[in-house]
Tab-separated table of C-alpha atoms in Angstrom:
chain	number	residue	atom	x	y	z
N	1	MET	CA	0.000	0.000	0.000
N	2	LEU	CA	1.422	3.359	-0.993
N	3	PRO	CA	1.215	6.283	1.442
N	4	GLU	CA	-2.058	8.108	0.923
N	5	ALA	CA	-0.338	11.315	2.006
N	6	LEU	CA	2.007	11.072	-1.002
N	7	ILE	CA	-0.874	10.438	-3.395
N	8	GLN	CA	-2.722	13.400	-1.905
N	9	ALA	CA	0.358	15.599	-2.303
N	10	LEU	CA	0.499	14.640	-5.991
N	11	ARG	CA	-3.209	15.385	-6.388
N	12	GLU	CA	-2.626	18.878	-5.049
N	13	ALA	CA	0.734	19.467	-6.741
N	14	ARG	CA	1.342	22.499	-8.882
N	15	HIS	CA	4.790	21.341	-10.024
N	16	VAL	CA	6.312	17.862	-9.709
N	17	CYS	CA	10.054	17.385	-10.187
N	18	VAL	CA	11.386	13.867	-10.820
N	19	LEU	CA	14.986	12.666	-10.739
N	20	THR	CA	15.758	9.277	-12.271
N	21	GLY	CA	18.940	7.221	-12.215
N	22	ALA	CA	20.350	3.964	-13.514
N	23	GLY	CA	17.836	1.838	-11.594
N	24	ILE	CA	14.915	2.652	-13.878
N	25	SER	CA	16.987	1.857	-16.980
N	26	ALA	CA	18.219	-1.394	-15.444
N	27	GLU	CA	14.589	-2.567	-15.496
N	28	SER	CA	14.776	-2.290	-19.302
N	29	GLY	CA	17.882	-4.469	-19.325
N	30	ILE	CA	20.410	-1.650	-19.708
N	31	PRO	CA	23.549	-2.282	-17.645
N	32	THR	CA	25.235	0.536	-15.796
N	33	PHE	CA	28.444	1.960	-17.233
N	34	ARG	CA	30.642	-0.348	-15.151
N	35	GLU	CA	28.378	-3.376	-15.548
N	36	ALA	CA	28.773	-2.990	-19.318
N	37	GLN	CA	32.522	-3.444	-18.996
N	38	THR	CA	32.419	-7.171	-19.656
N	39	GLY	CA	33.805	-9.411	-22.378
N	40	LEU	CA	35.962	-7.406	-24.749
N	41	TRP	CA	35.757	-4.361	-22.486
N	42	GLU	CA	36.585	-5.816	-19.081
N	43	LYS	CA	40.295	-5.052	-19.415
N	44	HIS	CA	39.611	-1.334	-19.896
N	45	ASP	CA	39.521	1.106	-17.011
N	46	PRO	CA	36.643	3.654	-17.200
N	47	MET	CA	39.306	6.308	-17.617
N	48	ASP	CA	40.290	4.589	-20.899
N	49	LEU	CA	36.797	5.025	-22.274
N	50	ALA	CA	35.051	8.061	-20.845
N	51	THR	CA	37.323	11.040	-20.347
N	52	PRO	CA	38.436	13.809	-22.702
N	53	GLU	CA	42.025	12.640	-22.188
N	54	ALA	CA	41.141	9.090	-23.249
N	55	PHE	CA	39.449	10.429	-26.364
N	56	LEU	CA	42.467	12.496	-27.336
N	57	ARG	CA	44.722	9.503	-26.719
N	58	ASP	CA	42.696	6.938	-28.675
N	59	PRO	CA	39.484	8.296	-30.273
N	60	ALA	CA	38.948	5.105	-32.284
N	61	LEU	CA	38.825	2.985	-29.103
N	62	VAL	CA	36.366	5.371	-27.463
N	63	TRP	CA	34.142	5.359	-30.541
N	64	ARG	CA	34.141	1.524	-30.671
N	65	TRP	CA	32.990	1.469	-27.043
N	66	TYR	CA	30.203	3.980	-27.598
N	67	ARG	CA	28.991	2.340	-30.813
N	68	TRP	CA	28.744	-0.913	-28.882
N	69	ARG	CA	26.791	0.836	-26.120
N	70	ARG	CA	24.514	2.468	-28.688
N	71	SER	CA	23.693	-0.926	-30.190
N	72	LEU	CA	23.006	-2.315	-26.709
N	73	VAL	CA	20.636	0.523	-25.799
N	74	ALA	CA	18.914	0.577	-29.199
N	75	GLY	CA	17.573	-2.901	-28.479
N	76	ALA	CA	15.969	-1.836	-25.181
N	77	THR	CA	12.430	-0.529	-24.769
N	78	PRO	CA	10.802	1.741	-22.161
N	79	ASN	CA	9.411	-0.183	-19.199
N	80	PRO	CA	6.259	0.455	-17.116
N	81	GLY	CA	8.175	2.921	-14.948
N	82	HIS	CA	9.121	5.082	-17.928
N	83	ARG	CA	5.578	4.935	-19.271
N	84	ALA	CA	4.022	5.791	-15.902
N	85	LEU	CA	6.130	8.958	-15.681
N	86	ALA	CA	4.996	9.987	-19.156
N	87	GLN	CA	1.388	9.480	-18.052
N	88	LEU	CA	1.999	11.381	-14.805
N	89	GLU	CA	3.015	14.376	-16.906
N	90	GLU	CA	-0.517	14.383	-18.322
N	91	LEU	CA	-2.108	14.378	-14.863
N	92	VAL	CA	-0.287	17.205	-13.104
N	93	PRO	CA	-0.107	20.892	-14.092
N	94	GLN	CA	3.678	20.807	-14.541
N	95	LEU	CA	6.271	18.037	-14.430
N	96	THR	CA	10.024	18.404	-14.897
N	97	LEU	CA	11.900	15.145	-15.396
N	98	VAL	CA	15.635	15.237	-14.718
N	99	THR	CA	17.444	12.059	-15.721
N	100	GLN	CA	21.001	10.971	-15.122
N	101	ASN	CA	20.561	8.341	-17.834
N	102	VAL	CA	21.833	8.824	-21.378
N	103	ASP	CA	19.655	6.216	-23.095
N	104	GLY	CA	16.754	8.432	-24.242
N	105	LEU	CA	14.123	5.987	-22.939
N	106	HIS	CA	12.077	8.677	-21.174
N	107	VAL	CA	11.557	10.543	-24.444
N	108	ARG	CA	10.775	7.293	-26.248
N	109	ALA	CA	8.157	6.575	-23.557
N	110	GLY	CA	6.451	9.903	-24.274
N	111	SER	CA	7.850	12.279	-21.639
N	112	ARG	CA	8.214	15.773	-23.062
N	113	ASN	CA	9.840	18.000	-20.442
N	114	VAL	CA	13.062	15.996	-19.988
N	115	ILE	CA	16.410	17.388	-18.860
N	116	GLU	CA	19.226	14.976	-19.764
N	117	PHE	CA	21.713	15.777	-17.021
N	118	HIS	CA	24.513	13.688	-18.525
N	119	GLY	CA	23.688	14.125	-22.199
N	120	ASN	CA	22.405	11.590	-24.710
N	121	LEU	CA	24.166	8.525	-26.076
N	122	PHE	CA	22.659	8.995	-29.538
N	123	VAL	CA	23.722	12.630	-29.930
N	124	THR	CA	27.050	13.503	-31.566
N	125	ARG	CA	28.925	16.717	-30.818
N	126	CYS	CA	31.987	18.510	-32.139
N	127	PHE	CA	34.878	17.848	-29.749
N	128	VAL	CA	36.239	21.356	-30.368
N	129	GLU	CA	33.107	23.511	-30.192
N	130	GLY	CA	30.607	21.255	-28.408
N	131	CYS	CA	27.773	21.836	-30.886
N	132	VAL	CA	25.417	19.050	-31.980
N	133	ILE	CA	26.332	17.769	-35.441
N	134	GLU	CA	25.366	15.176	-38.044
N	135	VAL	CA	28.243	12.898	-39.041
N	136	ASP	CA	29.224	10.020	-41.301
N	137	ASP	CA	28.671	7.033	-39.043
N	138	GLU	CA	30.766	4.829	-41.319
N	139	ALA	CA	33.969	6.633	-40.363
N	140	GLU	CA	36.084	5.033	-37.630
N	141	VAL	CA	36.397	8.470	-36.021
N	142	PRO	CA	33.733	10.848	-37.400
N	143	SER	CA	34.644	14.449	-38.174
N	144	CYS	CA	32.769	17.686	-37.621
N	145	PRO	CA	31.452	18.844	-41.010
N	146	ALA	CA	32.006	22.491	-40.044
N	147	CYS	CA	35.528	22.622	-38.622
N	148	GLY	CA	36.955	19.220	-39.542
N	149	GLY	CA	37.794	18.378	-35.930
N	150	HIS	CA	36.934	15.094	-34.272
N	151	ALA	CA	33.307	14.343	-33.418
N	152	ARG	CA	32.517	12.834	-30.019
N	153	PRO	CA	29.592	11.101	-28.311
N	154	GLY	CA	27.198	13.630	-26.771
N	155	VAL	CA	27.545	12.466	-23.169
N	156	VAL	CA	29.180	14.021	-20.130
N	157	TRP	CA	32.474	12.291	-19.399
N	158	PHE	CA	34.300	11.895	-16.104
N	159	GLY	CA	35.930	15.173	-15.188
N	160	GLU	CA	33.537	17.273	-17.278
N	161	ALA	CA	31.001	19.728	-15.907
N	162	ILE	CA	27.263	19.230	-16.260
N	163	PRO	CA	26.052	21.487	-19.114
N	164	GLU	CA	25.192	24.862	-17.618
N	165	GLN	CA	21.663	25.009	-19.057
N	166	ALA	CA	20.785	21.537	-17.740
N	167	LEU	CA	22.163	22.427	-14.336
N	168	GLU	CA	20.282	25.730	-14.110
N	169	ARG	CA	16.968	24.257	-15.300
N	170	SER	CA	17.246	21.294	-12.915
N	171	PHE	CA	17.986	23.369	-9.839
N	172	ALA	CA	15.280	25.874	-10.758
N	173	ALA	CA	12.755	23.014	-10.983
N	174	ALA	CA	13.854	21.536	-7.654
N	175	GLN	CA	13.534	24.937	-6.024
N	176	ASP	CA	10.094	25.567	-7.509
N	177	CYS	CA	8.398	22.172	-7.125
N	178	ASP	CA	6.060	21.119	-4.355
N	179	VAL	CA	6.598	17.359	-4.836
N	180	PHE	CA	9.981	15.784	-5.627
N	181	LEU	CA	10.402	12.108	-6.591
N	182	SER	CA	13.840	10.467	-6.559
N	183	ILE	CA	13.654	7.211	-8.531
N	184	GLY	CA	16.242	4.500	-9.072
N	185	THR	CA	19.215	6.580	-8.010
N	186	SER	CA	21.753	6.086	-5.249
N	187	SER	CA	21.535	9.726	-4.093
N	188	LEU	CA	25.326	9.668	-3.821
N	189	VAL	CA	26.481	11.497	-6.946
N	190	TYR	CA	26.476	15.282	-6.820
N	191	PRO	CA	25.289	17.665	-8.117
N	192	ALA	CA	22.254	15.477	-8.979
N	193	ALA	CA	21.888	14.270	-5.391
N	194	GLY	CA	21.628	17.882	-4.267
N	195	LEU	CA	18.333	18.358	-6.107
N	196	ALA	CA	16.311	16.400	-3.539
N	197	GLU	CA	17.990	18.233	-0.680
N	198	LEU	CA	17.210	21.585	-2.288
N	199	ALA	CA	13.556	20.609	-2.816
N	200	LYS	CA	13.324	19.531	0.825
N	201	ARG	CA	14.740	22.850	2.001
N	202	GLN	CA	12.041	24.587	-0.043
N	203	ARG	CA	9.410	22.538	1.858
N	204	ALA	CA	8.507	20.239	-1.016
N	205	VAL	CA	7.225	16.749	-0.229
N	206	VAL	CA	10.161	14.474	-1.100
N	207	ALA	CA	9.915	10.734	-1.755
N	208	GLU	CA	12.389	8.161	-2.968
N	209	ILE	CA	11.474	4.984	-4.854
N	210	ASN	CA	14.297	2.482	-4.816
N	211	PRO	CA	14.710	-1.262	-4.160
N	212	GLY	CA	16.733	-0.394	-1.054
N	213	PRO	CA	17.087	2.782	1.047
N	214	THR	CA	19.737	5.288	0.003
N	215	GLY	CA	21.943	7.408	2.208
N	216	LEU	CA	19.359	10.205	2.066
N	217	ALA	CA	16.310	8.046	2.841
N	218	ASP	CA	16.051	9.210	6.449
N	219	ARG	CA	15.820	12.832	5.283
N	220	PHE	CA	12.933	12.192	2.899
N	221	ASP	CA	9.251	12.260	3.759
N	222	PHE	CA	8.732	8.852	2.175
N	223	ALA	CA	11.144	6.033	1.263
N	224	ILE	CA	9.235	3.472	-0.776
N	225	PRO	CA	10.998	0.142	-1.367
N	226	GLY	CA	10.509	-1.387	-4.786
N	227	LYS	CA	11.264	-1.121	-8.457
N	228	ALA	CA	9.999	1.825	-10.453
N	229	GLY	CA	8.156	-0.452	-12.875
N	230	ALA	CA	5.997	-1.768	-10.040
N	231	VAL	CA	5.645	1.254	-7.747
N	232	LEU	CA	5.010	4.002	-10.319
N	233	PRO	CA	2.017	2.349	-12.058
N	234	GLU	CA	0.501	1.780	-8.604
N	235	LEU	CA	1.107	5.413	-7.691
N	236	LEU	CA	-0.413	6.498	-10.984
N	237	ALA	CA	-3.494	4.353	-10.415
N	238	GLY	CA	-4.045	5.909	-6.994
N	239	LEU	CA	-3.640	9.396	-8.422
N	240	SER	CA	-5.710	9.061	-11.573
N	241	GLY	CA	-8.611	7.496	-9.725
N	242	ASP	CA	-9.473	10.653	-7.817
N	243	ARG	CA	-7.706	13.543	-9.538
N	244	ARG	CA	-10.035	16.581	-9.614
């Protein structure tokens, strides 16, 4: 049974902010970054595959890794948790969805107001200027059609800052919302983990949905054990039944 107080808070919400992490994607069969380092990739340190320095050292290796990840993610489909969040967006006046995932599954599920905190696996950017570009995918290391420099996967690598616009929009949403949901994330990685704390300081109702409690669970109003694909449809059913 889900807390009625949380359902009531969602019924009355003006603005809901949601943060999702690797847990919701894992339910679609997508391994985390480190879990994907198996087989051919197990001998590679993350710093060989996901830093600007690694790319400059061996761009072909980095591109092979990301093409493999793209093929892995392309075969996945949104799960009931993704779809429930897209439906929740239709039931509340405003919903901002901040995701730490780079797989694009929230958009594929139908969510519209999505902030991709760590970029998108299927976007390609110019390594020099950072702009989104279209490239020849047949090339071992694609080039920027404008400047001729190397193209790179459009994700945030270790050691890189979160894009300023994504950061500003996310923190503005956390500060403005009256309900904050933290879903499938460890609440350990900052600055994303700071969003829930900011929402709590602004007196929002804060709930986490995770198979096990995180380090911030005791600070939240509700810590609901379970997978997103099971809990979110139940939450949606309770909300949609009596929404005025």
